[in-house]
Amino acid sequence: MFYALVIFVSAFLIFLVQPLIAKQILPWFGGSAALWGTCLLFFQTALLAGYAYADALNRWLSLKRQVILHSGLLIAAAITMPIIASPAWRPEGSEEPIGRILGLLAATIGLPYFLLATTTPLIGAWYWRRHRASAPYRLFALSNFASLLALLGFPFLIEPWLGTRETAWVWSGLFVVFALLCIALGRETLLRAQTNQHASAHSESAQAPNFSESAPSTIRLDHWLLWVALSGIGSAMLLGISSHLTQNISSAPLLWVIPLALYLITFIISFDHPRWYVRPLFLLLAGVLLPIMAWLSDSLNLKIVTPIYACGLFVTCMVCHGELARLKPHPAKLTAFYLSISIGGALGSLAMAVIAPIVFSGYFELYAALIAAAITSLFLTIGQQPLMRRVTRGIGVCVVAAVSLLSWQGVRDYTVGVRFMERDFYGVVRTRDSSNGSEFRSMIHGAISHGGQLLGEDLRMSPSSYFGPTSGYGRLFASLSDEPKRVGVIGLGAGALAVYAKPGDHWVFYEISQAVVRAAEQEFTFLRGMKGTHEIIIGDGRLALDREPPRQFDVLAIDAFSGDSIPSHLITKEAMEIYMKHLKPNGVIVFQATNRFVDLMPVARNLADAHGLSVVLISDSPRFDYGPGYWLAMTDQVIMTRNTSILAAKQIESVGQDIPKRPGFPIFTDDYINLLRLLKRS
């Protein structure tokens, strides 16, 4: 029981700290969907380092030296508590984010996480040394069960009740308890080993029916490569599907933990007992789901896509981890086996989080992961009869061909007609021309158009897309006086809001992505053609505003979506306090609230109420009779201000809708964000 307790606590802490630390630093990196992928790369790499350390100790050090060294490191890690990220790691604006995130994580949780990562293989090896008669692989399933409890507990039980800082202190206290337990277990194992060192070893494998009488001296190369490949594909699928969901909804703990929980469940099931992995069933399901996932990769119908991708992730990981469980070696090679799994996990994360953005100009890595999964299934045949093996191999070839063809079609649709395409940490920016009576150039971020420009010479500075004359922005600027104004915009996009600038105005655009800035300057003429002056501040808008002295904006526009993903750190109480610092007493804040999946109205109402602002919703379904060449889009924009005369202006009062307060719905803070309650039903 002592071994199981230590492994349970360590696994619980490992997977509790993952969303905890990611949530701490999310506002510092623009709420980017890529942040979670980078964090997973760190976690997988630290896990690899921990497993390598456990393997090295098991190979080269006596049990006594293992206990002494490990105890010393645990004490050193306990001294570094609490795990609260230093503000010194906040980016100033132009830094390369991946290296900074990895450095921040290493400095904040590096040593504690590394030592937690060693626990399952190291304690498992100690368990084998002491008991011999029992195989320790079920402890691996136990550790994954504890991990699952931590993952599901964070968004549903911990996050709603404890703030991030309080949770960090609780975690730190639990780590100290874990360190003491682990040191005590090491001492007990050492004492028992010394007491029993002359005992007979004849029963070493008596109760281990799944293993041979003696451990093999070496590990077969083909087995090692297969361990790494299976683990790597499962990890790559996890990152690919997590990225797909967070790009289109929001980068938040709830959407981080659901795919990771499914991933862990397959480990639990596979290593609990061989009966759970029914190879013919799961290979058949994989053969059906992999092509469907490739086909739906560009779909924004998340009501269909999300369950299919969840099933696909579960089935694919069940195949990968079920095969790993079938191939597990003698317990004497346990640490080498865990090390191989961690190498595969780290390589899968590295491929998706670092290599893919360098190699691919668009979001193509999910296609690569699907093809790799299909190819792997090709080598897993059903049955021993030659005919059955040939049939299943033929079906596998068809699955690979189907996934490859559908992936090629997806890449072609993604790139057809694209003029400009550039990728950075914050997403993929594309521009594409189209015609519907007049030529129009769109800026596409992720899978969503973020405005654009009419290309006719006399129409270039005409309002269009989400910023038409009857939108919230259009009505607001029409109701304001002609006096020079100071306007702040979080989220540059194509620069389409600049059509409302007037002589004497000064506009400040805050944009975190340099790719967006290059697209706006090279592909569109809004900034060159605007009547007022402007400046562009590179970096996260919230952080930039927090550093600056009060700007005294007449209008502050919050329009910083990435794809259709909500940067949740921009809609919290703390963010609103920063906005108010920069707003004139009678200034106006406008929130872009257009979203396919999330209803932001209760959040906006709470933020306005907290600062004594009046608030209305302008829900625009534009008529297309403003003249030739207008390209307009349906949009929801929220206007909030203390200046009720603005809301009483004819342009706004005639269409403004009250936003009802939702009873019992709390204000969002950096510590509490519950997107589940905001998901649209229709």
C-alpha angles and dihedrals in degrees: 000000000000092000092048092049094052093047091046093052094045094050091046091053093046094057096037091057094051099071090030097060093037090054090049093058100032094098090052093061103044097265087281120181087221091064093076092049090052090048090051089052089055093046093049092046092048088048089053091050090049093049091047089052091050091048092049092049091048092050104040112022132066117242091255093055091045091056094046095048095043093047091052092052092048091054090049091051092049089056091059093062137155106060099218116142114242115241087227087080093062110119119243094212116274102050122123101257104206096059091043093051092048091048092048092051092047092051095044105039104000102114098035092047092046091053093046088051091057094056104084097049096035097045089041089056091048089050091053092049091053104039105024090174095077128058112233098213094102087063085066089057089047091053091052090049089055089048090053092051090053094048096049093039094056101065097029105037111012105035096053093053109029129050120233093255094048091048089051090055092048090049091050091052091050090050091056089051090049092050091054092048092049093049090049091049091051092052092048092049091050093049093048091048092052091048093050100036092114095045119118116264094204092114095053094120103016094112098031102087095166094064137066122252093259133026117256114250094227139021117242113247094227090053091049092049091048091050090053094044095049092048092045094052092050090050093047092051090050093054094041095053094040089053092047092055098042093048090060104036114018142301100250138131094260093059092041096055102044096068091038090051091053089049091053094045089061090054090050094049096042097049096039095069136338092238093075095063106071100183100200092049097048095042089052092049091048090051089055100040101044095064091043090053091051090049093051097042095109096039119116093195092109093176087070100027098050098057092041092050091045090052091044092051092048094048095044093048090045089058093046096045095037089057090047090054090050090052099045111136134223111301090249086071093045097116091047090051092050090046091054091050091050092049089055092047092050092047091050091051092045091051093051101037103037114009098043095055089052096045100036124056090200138032095287101129094093089060089052091051092049092050091047090051091050092049091050092052088053089070095049107084129185122237133356100258112107092229093052091047091052092048094050091045089053091050089050091054089052091050092050090049093049094048091046093049094047091046091052089050090051093051091048093051090047094054105032112120093000114150099181129021127171132160131204137157091287099053146283119302120201135172124205133177123224137168133222103155090318134038114261130184117208130200110217121196112187103327097326130089110236098195131289147196138266108237101209109113094238094041103050094101095042119120112254146155111017093353102059125144093268096045121102090261093048093050093044096053091044090056096049124090123256092249115123111274138197111227128186122197123190103203119032101204109165090333090251095147088067089081086081095057116115132198110288094025121126117206126192118200118198112200127169097193119072088195089063091050092051091048092049093050098041103036104032135046101208095106094046093045101044116117097224131056123266145188131199120219113200113217141052108325095223094051092044092051090046090057096045128082114248111298096198094223120192089202129020116189120198106201108140107132119152107210100319091318118122115229091223094192088070094060101054133107091251092052091049091053089056092050091051090053089062099040125095113241090258095032127128132236118202121195120198100224100172108130135147097215112022130060107216097179098098090049092050092048092052092048091051093047092050090061101035095252127150112232138197135175121229106200106187124199097171126214113227098225102096092106138282119323102022114143109192134172136203109256145169118216128175120214120197129177145138089232101090091181088072092054089046092057112117094243092058105026093056094061106016114122127207115242108222118223112245109228113239095008108133125217113262116248134176085262097046128042120151110185092167090075091052100053112122117242097210 
